[in-house]
mmCIF file of C-alpha atoms in Angstrom:
data_model
loop_
_atom_site.group_PDB
_atom_site.id
_atom_site.type_symbol
_atom_site.label_atom_id
_atom_site.label_comp_id
_atom_site.label_asym_id
_atom_site.label_seq_id
_atom_site.Cartn_x
_atom_site.Cartn_y
_atom_site.Cartn_z
ATOM 1 C CA MET A 204 -60.677 119.758 239.073
ATOM 2 C CA ALA A 205 -59.525 120.402 237.192
ATOM 3 C CA ARG A 206 -60.736 123.793 236.327
ATOM 4 C CA PRO A 207 -62.056 124.585 232.513
ATOM 5 C CA TRP A 208 -61.795 128.678 231.852
ATOM 6 C CA LEU A 209 -61.610 129.726 234.772
ATOM 7 C CA LEU A 210 -63.366 132.610 237.167
ATOM 8 C CA ALA A 211 -65.044 135.615 234.678
ATOM 9 C CA SER A 212 -66.615 136.788 237.554
ATOM 10 C CA VAL A 213 -67.129 136.837 241.910
ATOM 11 C CA VAL A 214 -70.299 137.730 243.448
ATOM 12 C CA LEU A 215 -69.070 140.437 245.895
ATOM 13 C CA LEU A 216 -70.962 141.140 249.079
ATOM 14 C CA MET A 217 -70.059 144.565 250.179
ATOM 15 C CA ALA A 218 -69.901 146.706 253.258
ATOM 16 C CA PRO A 219 -73.437 147.018 254.808
ATOM 17 C CA GLU A 220 -74.198 150.179 253.119
ATOM 18 C CA LYS A 221 -73.761 148.984 249.597
ATOM 19 C CA PRO A 222 -75.565 146.729 247.679
ATOM 20 C CA PHE A 223 -74.488 143.652 246.006
ATOM 21 C CA ALA A 224 -71.964 143.975 242.696
ATOM 22 C CA LEU A 225 -71.101 141.586 239.871
ATOM 23 C CA ILE A 226 -67.634 142.439 239.226
ATOM 24 C CA SER A 227 -66.723 140.658 236.259
ATOM 25 C CA MET A 228 -62.461 140.591 235.891
ATOM 26 C CA ARG A 229 -60.864 140.092 233.012
ATOM 27 C CA SER A 230 -57.327 140.699 231.724
ATOM 28 C CA LYS A 231 -56.252 140.951 235.731
ATOM 29 C CA ALA A 232 -57.868 144.172 235.413
ATOM 30 C CA ALA A 233 -61.256 143.955 237.300
ATOM 31 C CA GLN A 234 -64.287 145.957 235.896
ATOM 32 C CA ILE A 235 -67.579 146.693 237.400
ATOM 33 C CA GLU A 236 -70.481 145.066 235.268
ATOM 34 C CA GLU A 237 -72.723 147.826 233.304
ATOM 35 C CA GLY A 238 -75.893 148.704 235.294
ATOM 36 C CA SER A 239 -74.203 147.781 238.579
ATOM 37 C CA ASP A 240 -74.612 150.600 241.726
ATOM 38 C CA ALA A 241 -71.359 149.419 243.034
ATOM 39 C CA ASP A 242 -68.224 152.033 243.323
ATOM 40 C CA SER A 243 -64.850 151.341 240.789
ATOM 41 C CA ASP A 244 -62.874 151.418 243.869
ATOM 42 C CA ASP A 245 -64.952 148.517 245.045
ATOM 43 C CA THR A 246 -63.087 146.882 242.229
ATOM 44 C CA VAL A 247 -59.135 146.987 243.833
ATOM 45 C CA GLY A 248 -57.322 144.677 245.791
ATOM 46 C CA LEU A 249 -59.973 141.606 244.561
ATOM 47 C CA PRO A 250 -57.824 138.517 246.128
ATOM 48 C CA GLU A 251 -56.742 135.364 243.654
ATOM 49 C CA LEU A 252 -58.171 132.567 245.962
ATOM 50 C CA LEU A 253 -57.120 129.352 245.804
ATOM 51 C CA ILE A 254 -59.966 125.949 246.618
ATOM 52 C CA MET A 255 -58.745 123.071 248.147
ATOM 53 C CA SER A 256 -60.191 119.692 248.593
ATOM 54 C CA SER A 257 -58.726 116.849 251.801
ATOM 55 C CA PRO A 258 -60.754 113.574 251.447
ATOM 56 C CA LEU A 259 -58.914 112.800 254.502
ATOM 57 C CA GLU A 260 -59.370 115.758 257.056
ATOM 58 C CA LYS A 261 -62.823 115.884 255.049
ATOM 59 C CA LYS A 262 -62.830 119.275 254.464
ATOM 60 C CA ILE A 263 -62.790 122.199 252.229
ATOM 61 C CA SER A 264 -60.571 125.349 252.252
ATOM 62 C CA TYR A 265 -58.885 127.610 250.464
ATOM 63 C CA VAL A 266 -55.994 130.243 250.464
ATOM 64 C CA GLN A 267 -55.248 133.565 249.071
ATOM 65 C CA LEU A 268 -52.609 133.605 246.750
ATOM 66 C CA VAL A 269 -49.666 136.331 246.768
ATOM 67 C CA ASN A 270 -46.622 135.795 243.713
ATOM 68 C CA PHE A 271 -47.419 132.132 244.164
ATOM 69 C CA GLU A 272 -47.743 131.869 247.902
ATOM 70 C CA ALA A 273 -50.690 131.345 249.892
ATOM 71 C CA VAL A 274 -50.812 134.355 251.743
ATOM 72 C CA GLY A 275 -49.519 133.742 255.795
ATOM 73 C CA GLN A 276 -49.389 130.008 254.743
ATOM 74 C CA ALA A 277 -53.561 131.390 256.293
ATOM 75 C CA VAL A 278 -55.248 127.908 255.182
ATOM 76 C CA ARG A 279 -59.230 129.198 256.161
ATOM 77 C CA PRO A 280 -62.027 127.284 256.379
ATOM 78 C CA LEU A 281 -64.295 126.977 253.899
ATOM 79 C CA ILE A 282 -66.779 124.235 254.387
ATOM 80 C CA ASP A 283 -66.304 121.444 257.622
ATOM 81 C CA ALA A 284 -68.909 119.752 258.014
ATOM 82 C CA GLY A 285 -71.163 117.599 255.953
ATOM 83 C CA LEU A 286 -68.634 115.709 254.001
ATOM 84 C CA ASP A 287 -66.980 112.373 254.002
ATOM 85 C CA GLN A 288 -65.200 112.358 250.852
ATOM 86 C CA PRO A 289 -64.793 115.235 248.928
ATOM 87 C CA TYR A 290 -62.591 114.871 246.036
ATOM 88 C CA GLY A 291 -62.596 116.633 242.771
ATOM 89 C CA VAL A 292 -64.205 120.675 243.604
ATOM 90 C CA ALA A 293 -64.905 123.143 240.497
ATOM 91 C CA TYR A 294 -66.153 126.739 240.689
ATOM 92 C CA HIS A 295 -68.250 128.400 238.317
ATOM 93 C CA ALA A 296 -68.224 132.131 238.950
ATOM 94 C CA GLU A 297 -70.806 133.353 237.395
ATOM 95 C CA THR A 298 -73.969 131.382 239.345
ATOM 96 C CA GLY A 299 -71.005 131.349 242.684
ATOM 97 C CA SER A 300 -71.752 127.661 241.969
ATOM 98 C CA LEU A 301 -68.680 124.986 244.042
ATOM 99 C CA TYR A 302 -69.392 121.768 242.852
ATOM 100 C CA VAL A 303 -67.639 118.711 244.987
ATOM 101 C CA ALA A 304 -67.523 115.136 244.050
ATOM 102 C CA ASP A 305 -68.035 113.594 247.669
ATOM 103 C CA TYR A 306 -66.343 109.625 246.773
ATOM 104 C CA GLY A 307 -67.110 108.541 250.551
ATOM 105 C CA LEU A 308 -71.528 109.656 250.473
ATOM 106 C CA GLN A 309 -71.723 108.639 246.375
ATOM 107 C CA LYS A 310 -73.099 112.361 245.350
ATOM 108 C CA ILE A 311 -72.133 115.382 243.665
ATOM 109 C CA LEU A 312 -72.559 118.379 246.167
ATOM 110 C CA ARG A 313 -73.397 122.258 245.422
ATOM 111 C CA TYR A 314 -72.190 125.238 247.571
ATOM 112 C CA GLY A 315 -73.034 129.451 246.911
ATOM 113 C CA LEU A 316 -70.841 130.831 247.734
ATOM 114 C CA ALA A 317 -69.412 134.850 248.358
ATOM 115 C CA LEU A 318 -66.372 137.185 248.331
ATOM 116 C CA MET A 319 -67.013 139.453 251.357
ATOM 117 C CA PRO A 320 -64.849 141.451 252.670
ATOM 118 C CA CYS A 321 -63.041 140.411 256.734
ATOM 119 C CA LYS A 322 -65.604 140.661 259.302
ATOM 120 C CA GLY A 323 -63.486 140.992 262.690
ATOM 121 C CA GLY A 324 -61.185 143.035 259.893
ATOM 122 C CA VAL A 325 -58.078 141.667 258.609
ATOM 123 C CA GLU A 326 -56.144 140.135 261.287
ATOM 124 C CA SER A 327 -59.742 137.916 262.141
ATOM 125 C CA CYS A 328 -59.168 136.294 259.166
ATOM 126 C CA GLY A 329 -55.202 135.678 259.030
ATOM 127 C CA GLY A 330 -54.187 138.633 257.343
ATOM 128 C CA LEU A 331 -56.451 138.139 254.236
ATOM 129 C CA GLN A 332 -58.743 141.098 253.843
ATOM 130 C CA TRP A 333 -61.531 139.013 251.842
ATOM 131 C CA GLU A 334 -62.677 135.568 253.237
ATOM 132 C CA LEU A 335 -65.591 133.178 250.990
ATOM 133 C CA VAL A 336 -68.105 132.601 252.914
ATOM 134 C CA VAL A 337 -70.799 129.721 251.635
ATOM 135 C CA LYS A 338 -74.040 131.264 251.234
ATOM 136 C CA GLU A 339 -75.899 128.597 250.371
ATOM 137 C CA THR A 340 -75.551 125.495 251.708
ATOM 138 C CA GLN A 341 -75.283 121.710 250.612
ATOM 139 C CA ARG A 342 -77.436 120.361 248.128
ATOM 140 C CA ALA A 343 -76.551 117.339 246.206
ATOM 141 C CA VAL A 344 -76.788 117.519 242.020
ATOM 142 C CA VAL A 345 -76.146 113.846 241.507
ATOM 143 C CA THR A 346 -77.101 110.778 243.632
ATOM 144 C CA ASP A 347 -75.965 107.430 243.663
ATOM 145 C CA VAL A 348 -72.411 108.218 241.984
ATOM 146 C CA LEU A 349 -69.310 107.062 242.689
ATOM 147 C CA ALA A 350 -67.138 110.042 240.918
ATOM 148 C CA ARG A 351 -63.355 111.518 242.422
ATOM 149 C CA TRP A 352 -63.272 113.985 239.982
ATOM 150 C CA VAL A 353 -65.611 117.248 237.859
ATOM 151 C CA GLY A 354 -65.129 120.082 235.835
ATOM 152 C CA VAL A 355 -67.640 123.359 234.932
ATOM 153 C CA ASP A 356 -67.562 125.251 231.148
ATOM 154 C CA LYS A 357 -68.157 128.483 230.228
ATOM 155 C CA GLY A 358 -71.603 127.788 230.168
ATOM 156 C CA GLY A 359 -72.721 126.502 233.500
ATOM 157 C CA ASN A 360 -72.556 122.717 232.392
ATOM 158 C CA LEU A 361 -71.645 120.506 234.393
ATOM 159 C CA PHE A 362 -69.505 117.308 234.328
ATOM 160 C CA TYR A 363 -67.994 114.511 235.732
ATOM 161 C CA THR A 364 -66.254 111.034 235.076
ATOM 162 C CA VAL A 365 -67.277 107.468 236.872
ATOM 163 C CA GLU A 366 -64.588 105.711 236.754
ATOM 164 C CA THR A 367 -65.977 102.420 237.774
ATOM 165 C CA ARG A 368 -68.745 102.954 234.441
ATOM 166 C CA ASN A 369 -66.256 103.920 231.901
ATOM 167 C CA SER A 370 -68.771 107.222 232.020
ATOM 168 C CA ILE A 371 -68.403 111.398 230.753
ATOM 169 C CA CYS A 372 -70.964 112.651 232.372
ATOM 170 C CA ARG A 373 -72.899 115.865 231.728
ATOM 171 C CA LEU A 374 -75.797 117.638 233.784
ATOM 172 C CA SER A 375 -76.694 120.975 231.916
ATOM 173 C CA ALA A 376 -76.977 124.552 233.268
ATOM 174 C CA HIS A 377 -80.324 124.522 232.987
ATOM 175 C CA THR A 378 -81.322 121.167 235.119
ATOM 176 C CA LEU A 379 -78.626 122.942 237.176
ATOM 177 C CA SER A 380 -80.140 125.841 238.373
ATOM 178 C CA ASP A 381 -84.037 123.759 239.048
ATOM 179 C CA ILE A 382 -82.023 121.408 241.279
ATOM 180 C CA ALA A 383 -80.433 124.588 242.987
ATOM 181 C CA ALA A 384 -83.518 126.753 243.493
ATOM 182 C CA GLY A 385 -85.311 123.619 244.272
ATOM 183 C CA TYR A 386 -87.428 122.653 241.807
ATOM 184 C CA THR A 387 -85.803 119.028 240.881
ATOM 185 C CA PRO A 388 -84.874 116.377 242.864
ATOM 186 C CA ALA A 389 -81.361 115.176 242.354
ATOM 187 C CA GLU A 390 -83.309 111.911 242.776
ATOM 188 C CA ASN A 391 -85.426 112.251 240.333
ATOM 189 C CA LEU A 392 -82.426 113.491 237.763
ATOM 190 C CA LYS A 393 -82.870 110.418 234.605
ATOM 191 C CA LYS A 394 -79.602 109.307 232.880
ATOM 192 C CA VAL A 395 -79.674 108.468 229.044
ATOM 193 C CA THR A 396 -76.608 108.112 226.728
ATOM 194 C CA PHE A 397 -75.910 110.972 223.517
ATOM 195 C CA ASN A 398 -78.603 109.362 220.964
ATOM 196 C CA GLU A 399 -81.433 109.144 223.683
ATOM 197 C CA ALA A 400 -81.183 112.933 224.451
ATOM 198 C CA VAL A 401 -81.757 113.315 220.854
ATOM 199 C CA ALA A 402 -84.533 110.751 220.263
ATOM 200 C CA LEU A 403 -85.981 112.916 222.674
ATOM 201 C CA GLY A 404 -84.932 116.628 221.675
ATOM 202 C CA ASP A 405 -83.353 117.711 224.372
ATOM 203 C CA ALA A 406 -79.869 116.944 223.545
ATOM 204 C CA ARG A 407 -78.653 120.381 224.311
ATOM 205 C CA SER A 408 -80.708 121.610 227.540
ATOM 206 C CA SER A 409 -81.283 118.353 228.572
ATOM 207 C CA GLN A 410 -83.989 119.217 231.309
ATOM 208 C CA ASP A 411 -84.346 116.704 234.124
ATOM 209 C CA LEU A 412 -81.323 114.332 232.406
ATOM 210 C CA VAL A 413 -77.827 112.943 232.752
ATOM 211 C CA VAL A 414 -75.935 112.299 229.658
ATOM 212 C CA ASP A 415 -73.193 110.047 228.933
ATOM 213 C CA LEU A 416 -71.552 111.757 226.273
ATOM 214 C CA TYR A 417 -69.033 109.092 226.023
ATOM 215 C CA GLY A 418 -70.146 106.249 227.866
ATOM 216 C CA SER A 419 -67.621 102.914 227.012
ATOM 217 C CA SER A 420 -70.384 101.877 223.806
ATOM 218 C CA ALA A 421 -69.697 105.374 222.124
ATOM 219 C CA GLY A 422 -66.200 106.136 223.199
ATOM 220 C CA GLY A 423 -65.050 102.190 223.275
ATOM 221 C CA GLU A 424 -61.212 101.711 224.435
ATOM 222 C CA LEU A 425 -60.721 105.999 224.722
ATOM 223 C CA VAL A 426 -63.154 105.341 227.797
ATOM 224 C CA ASN A 427 -61.307 103.098 229.658
ATOM 225 C CA GLY A 428 -61.120 104.208 232.986
ATOM 226 C CA PRO A 429 -61.848 107.843 232.717
ATOM 227 C CA SER A 430 -60.170 110.125 235.927
ATOM 228 C CA GLY A 431 -59.347 114.426 235.905
ATOM 229 C CA LEU A 432 -61.469 115.936 233.224
ATOM 230 C CA SER A 433 -61.112 119.915 231.994
ATOM 231 C CA LEU A 434 -63.113 122.040 230.013
ATOM 232 C CA ASP A 435 -61.485 124.664 227.822
ATOM 233 C CA GLY A 436 -63.815 128.472 226.238
ATOM 234 C CA ALA A 437 -64.461 126.642 222.724
ATOM 235 C CA GLY A 438 -66.860 123.437 224.224
ATOM 236 C CA ASN A 439 -63.786 121.430 224.303
ATOM 237 C CA VAL A 440 -63.293 118.893 227.403
ATOM 238 C CA VAL A 441 -60.313 116.642 227.851
ATOM 239 C CA TRP A 442 -59.719 114.131 230.330
ATOM 240 C CA GLY A 443 -57.241 111.553 231.245
ATOM 241 C CA ASN A 444 -58.075 106.995 230.952
ATOM 242 C CA ILE A 445 -55.891 105.564 234.074
ATOM 243 C CA GLY A 446 -56.523 102.533 231.373
ATOM 244 C CA GLY A 447 -56.281 98.511 232.509
ATOM 245 C CA SER A 448 -53.045 98.493 234.197
ATOM 246 C CA ALA A 449 -50.518 100.446 234.964
ATOM 247 C CA GLY A 450 -48.365 103.106 233.204
ATOM 248 C CA ARG A 451 -51.322 102.539 229.942
ATOM 249 C CA GLY A 452 -53.200 105.700 230.192
ATOM 250 C CA SER A 453 -53.954 107.593 227.900
ATOM 251 C CA VAL A 454 -55.688 111.426 227.229
ATOM 252 C CA VAL A 455 -57.902 112.182 225.027
ATOM 253 C CA TYR A 456 -60.063 114.956 223.888
ATOM 254 C CA GLY A 457 -63.912 115.643 222.706
ATOM 255 C CA ILE A 458 -67.070 117.668 221.942
ATOM 256 C CA ALA A 459 -68.914 118.693 225.406
ATOM 257 C CA GLN A 460 -71.482 121.114 224.168
ATOM 258 C CA PRO A 461 -73.112 119.826 220.654
ATOM 259 C CA LYS A 462 -74.074 121.913 217.969
ATOM 260 C CA LEU A 463 -77.212 122.703 218.147
ATOM 261 C CA GLY A 464 -79.389 120.360 216.315
ATOM 262 C CA ALA A 465 -76.690 117.304 216.286
ATOM 263 C CA SER A 466 -77.426 114.422 215.622
ATOM 264 C CA MET A 467 -74.440 112.149 217.316
ATOM 265 C CA LEU A 468 -70.852 113.306 218.824
ATOM 266 C CA PRO A 469 -67.531 113.160 216.525
ATOM 267 C CA LYS A 470 -65.914 110.152 218.524
ATOM 268 C CA PRO A 471 -63.088 111.516 221.159
ATOM 269 C CA THR A 472 -59.058 111.883 220.198
ATOM 270 C CA ASP A 473 -56.164 109.816 221.443
ATOM 271 C CA LEU A 474 -54.413 113.166 222.146
ATOM 272 C CA ALA A 475 -50.147 111.339 222.471
ATOM 273 C CA GLY A 476 -51.216 107.344 222.689
ATOM 274 C CA ILE A 477 -49.955 105.434 225.740
ATOM 275 C CA VAL A 478 -49.283 107.621 228.734
ATOM 276 C CA ASP A 479 -48.199 107.040 232.589
ATOM 277 C CA SER A 480 -52.070 106.608 233.565
ATOM 278 C CA PRO A 481 -53.086 110.454 234.561
ATOM 279 C CA ALA A 482 -54.919 111.170 237.467
ATOM 280 C CA ASP A 483 -56.326 114.680 236.444
ATOM 281 C CA VAL A 484 -55.441 117.195 233.089
ATOM 282 C CA ALA A 485 -56.078 121.041 233.466
ATOM 283 C CA PHE A 486 -55.776 123.303 229.706
ATOM 284 C CA SER A 487 -53.967 125.904 229.701
ATOM 285 C CA ALA A 488 -52.460 128.026 226.730
ATOM 286 C CA ALA A 489 -48.887 126.028 226.180
ATOM 287 C CA MET A 490 -50.648 122.136 226.349
ATOM 288 C CA VAL A 491 -52.109 120.208 228.152
ATOM 289 C CA LEU A 492 -51.013 118.808 231.936
ATOM 290 C CA PHE A 493 -51.602 115.985 233.788
ATOM 291 C CA SER A 494 -50.714 114.356 236.645
ATOM 292 C CA ALA A 495 -49.480 110.756 236.712
ATOM 293 C CA GLN A 496 -50.079 107.969 239.220
ATOM 294 C CA LYS A 497 -46.592 109.156 241.045
ATOM 295 C CA LYS A 498 -44.562 111.373 241.228
ATOM 296 C CA SER A 499 -44.835 112.904 237.408
ATOM 297 C CA VAL A 500 -46.508 116.290 236.093
ATOM 298 C CA TYR A 501 -46.538 116.130 232.659
ATOM 299 C CA GLY A 502 -47.470 118.291 229.462
ATOM 300 C CA ILE A 503 -49.099 117.234 226.054
ATOM 301 C CA CYS A 504 -47.101 120.431 223.621
ATOM 302 C CA ASN A 505 -49.268 122.023 221.681
ATOM 303 C CA GLY A 506 -48.770 121.912 217.338
ATOM 304 C CA MET A 507 -47.447 118.398 217.926
ATOM 305 C CA ARG A 508 -48.916 116.307 220.614
ATOM 306 C CA ARG A 509 -45.533 115.832 221.699
ATOM 307 C CA VAL A 510 -45.356 114.328 225.539
ATOM 308 C CA THR A 511 -42.319 116.370 228.041
ATOM 309 C CA LEU A 512 -42.175 114.829 231.324
ATOM 310 C CA LEU A 513 -42.053 118.917 232.786
ATOM 311 C CA THR A 514 -40.827 117.093 236.748
ATOM 312 C CA ASP A 515 -40.643 114.380 238.521
ATOM 313 C CA THR A 516 -40.292 115.820 241.731
ATOM 314 C CA PHE A 517 -44.023 114.777 242.808
ATOM 315 C CA VAL A 518 -44.447 111.910 245.800
ATOM 316 C CA VAL A 519 -48.476 111.750 244.755
ATOM 317 C CA PRO A 520 -49.596 114.475 242.294
ATOM 318 C CA ARG A 521 -53.355 114.783 242.236
ATOM 319 C CA GLY A 522 -55.471 117.684 241.049
ATOM 320 C CA ILE A 523 -53.929 119.943 239.113
ATOM 321 C CA ILE A 524 -54.961 123.532 237.823
ATOM 322 C CA TRP A 525 -54.230 126.033 235.155
ATOM 323 C CA ASP A 526 -54.540 130.223 236.603
ATOM 324 C CA GLY A 527 -55.182 131.410 233.317
ATOM 325 C CA ASP A 528 -51.874 133.278 232.807
ATOM 326 C CA ASN A 529 -48.491 130.817 232.959
ATOM 327 C CA THR A 530 -48.723 128.473 236.216
ATOM 328 C CA ALA A 531 -50.411 125.901 237.202
ATOM 329 C CA TYR A 532 -51.011 124.878 240.505
ATOM 330 C CA VAL A 533 -50.358 120.885 241.828
ATOM 331 C CA ALA A 534 -52.273 119.375 244.302
ATOM 332 C CA ASP A 535 -49.680 116.838 245.981
ATOM 333 C CA HIS A 536 -51.646 114.253 248.072
ATOM 334 C CA GLY A 537 -48.277 112.418 249.371
ATOM 335 C CA ALA A 538 -46.167 116.046 249.929
ATOM 336 C CA ASP A 539 -49.560 117.168 252.108
ATOM 337 C CA ALA A 540 -48.851 120.302 249.915
ATOM 338 C CA VAL A 541 -50.010 122.601 246.788
ATOM 339 C CA PHE A 542 -47.091 123.412 244.683
ATOM 340 C CA SER A 543 -46.802 126.291 241.408
ATOM 341 C CA ILE A 544 -45.000 125.021 238.527
ATOM 342 C CA PRO A 545 -44.956 127.548 235.478
ATOM 343 C CA THR A 546 -46.083 126.246 231.933
ATOM 344 C CA GLY A 547 -44.918 129.263 229.728
ATOM 345 C CA ARG A 548 -43.379 126.714 228.198
ATOM 346 C CA CYS A 549 -43.348 122.903 227.381
ATOM 347 C CA ARG A 550 -39.920 122.410 228.460
ATOM 348 C CA ARG A 551 -38.406 119.162 230.336
ATOM 349 C CA GLY A 552 -36.704 120.083 234.505
ATOM 350 C CA ILE A 553 -39.349 122.551 235.148
ATOM 351 C CA VAL A 554 -38.883 124.029 238.523
ATOM 352 C CA LYS A 555 -41.949 123.940 241.324
ATOM 353 C CA ARG A 556 -42.192 125.852 244.414
ATOM 354 C CA LYS A 557 -44.895 125.167 247.243
ATOM 355 C CA THR A 558 -47.494 127.306 247.988
ATOM 356 C CA VAL A 559 -49.178 125.619 251.389
ATOM 357 C CA ASN A 560 -49.452 123.430 253.068
ATOM 358 C CA PHE A 561 -52.098 121.101 253.631
ATOM 359 C CA LYS A 562 -53.685 117.447 255.212
ATOM 360 C CA GLY A 563 -54.344 115.089 252.777
ATOM 361 C CA VAL A 564 -54.797 117.488 249.870
ATOM 362 C CA TYR A 565 -56.100 116.089 246.613
ATOM 363 C CA GLY A 566 -58.641 118.667 244.429
ATOM 364 C CA LEU A 567 -58.260 121.891 243.364
ATOM 365 C CA ALA A 568 -60.285 124.837 242.285
ATOM 366 C CA ILE A 569 -59.365 128.555 240.835
ATOM 367 C CA VAL A 570 -60.534 132.086 242.033
ATOM 368 C CA THR A 571 -58.643 134.710 239.599
ATOM 369 C CA ALA A 572 -58.759 137.564 237.997
ATOM 370 C CA ALA A 573 -56.706 135.854 234.387
ATOM 371 C CA ASP A 574 -59.051 135.238 231.959
ATOM 372 C CA PRO A 575 -58.425 132.115 229.089
ATOM 373 C CA THR A 576 -61.586 132.307 227.154
ATOM 374 C CA SER A 577 -60.327 134.104 224.397
ATOM 375 C CA ASP A 578 -58.180 131.428 223.447
ATOM 376 C CA ALA A 579 -58.777 128.342 222.769
ATOM 377 C CA PRO A 580 -56.332 125.779 223.277
ATOM 378 C CA MET A 581 -57.247 122.592 222.126
ATOM 379 C CA GLY A 582 -57.738 124.154 218.091
ATOM 380 C CA ASP A 583 -54.121 125.232 218.904
ATOM 381 C CA LEU A 584 -53.079 121.290 219.431
ATOM 382 C CA VAL A 585 -55.006 119.387 217.219
ATOM 383 C CA GLY A 586 -54.291 121.633 214.999
ATOM 384 C CA ALA A 587 -57.816 122.679 213.485
ATOM 385 C CA SER A 588 -60.289 125.091 215.083
ATOM 386 C CA ALA A 589 -61.707 124.131 218.042
ATOM 387 C CA LEU A 590 -65.614 124.082 217.604
ATOM 388 C CA PRO A 591 -67.887 127.073 219.563
ATOM 389 C CA PHE A 592 -70.629 127.912 221.526
ATOM 390 C CA ASP A 593 -74.110 127.533 219.277
#
């Protein structure tokens, strides 16, 4: 996934004698949430983690990042059973939820994750002090869907694209919570258009509904083979369109979170005209990034909507995600590796740097101390204030 606004917190499982602590990490400094019983020293050394999917290997793994590289090149297993073709991944920190678009199973799956000190010591975790574990096993949140890309916003609402149906769909945080608790089976969800949700009086919470925000009828030609998507911290969504023919794609933005009482959504906006067909997209402070179907990664520069070829040195770039600072990570499916690229300036000829090898890598999600939610990149890009959450 491209990921949205990035991690605001992680669930930290302390040593046996200490209780759970909810750690909120902002501006690189970890702080304990008010009311927690954990000591301030417990926040020291919390890692930056990169979660990676491989449809080829049918698994999801992760690495710890230091200086944009995997520590010891140690790839740790996270989910290695029950998957078929896991493509896009997205992580929501407040709930510890990892969402996986499994194209083979035709489902979007949820797992509950937790970060904990390595049980067997540093040696047993490949030199890492912390390990990411699954504390809530697989549960389908959407069924009978051919989706490759997912995203999650600040409020915990889930978004996904369906290329074959020209759909940008939204599942509310309330409904996701009910599914995770076992109250609502994913098979019982009803798919409706935004206008139908309004008629039901439930356009925001959308309880037990999958809302097609920008279907082909609502988005027109601006929803044409939608691919990867990304959410910022201010209620905006940006997605790529593969388009009807090679090299005739587009990058489009719309409103992800309707205002209270809204009876209609504004029409989506084409950011840059015809572009090389995007695979995935990601917000950053300086630009909207997108990986093309072959070799290239581009940036749409803030303030001018200019498309800049950042680099054409990849093989088959797919998932792309921003770390909330000055770096993005790109999954090169063709090179079986993840690379980092600088995002501080929108300029041609940037140099990539290998992060880790991982066979068949496709989707990426990140756990990081940086917090870009204070900025609204989309507002700078389109020359207007981004719409806040109500």
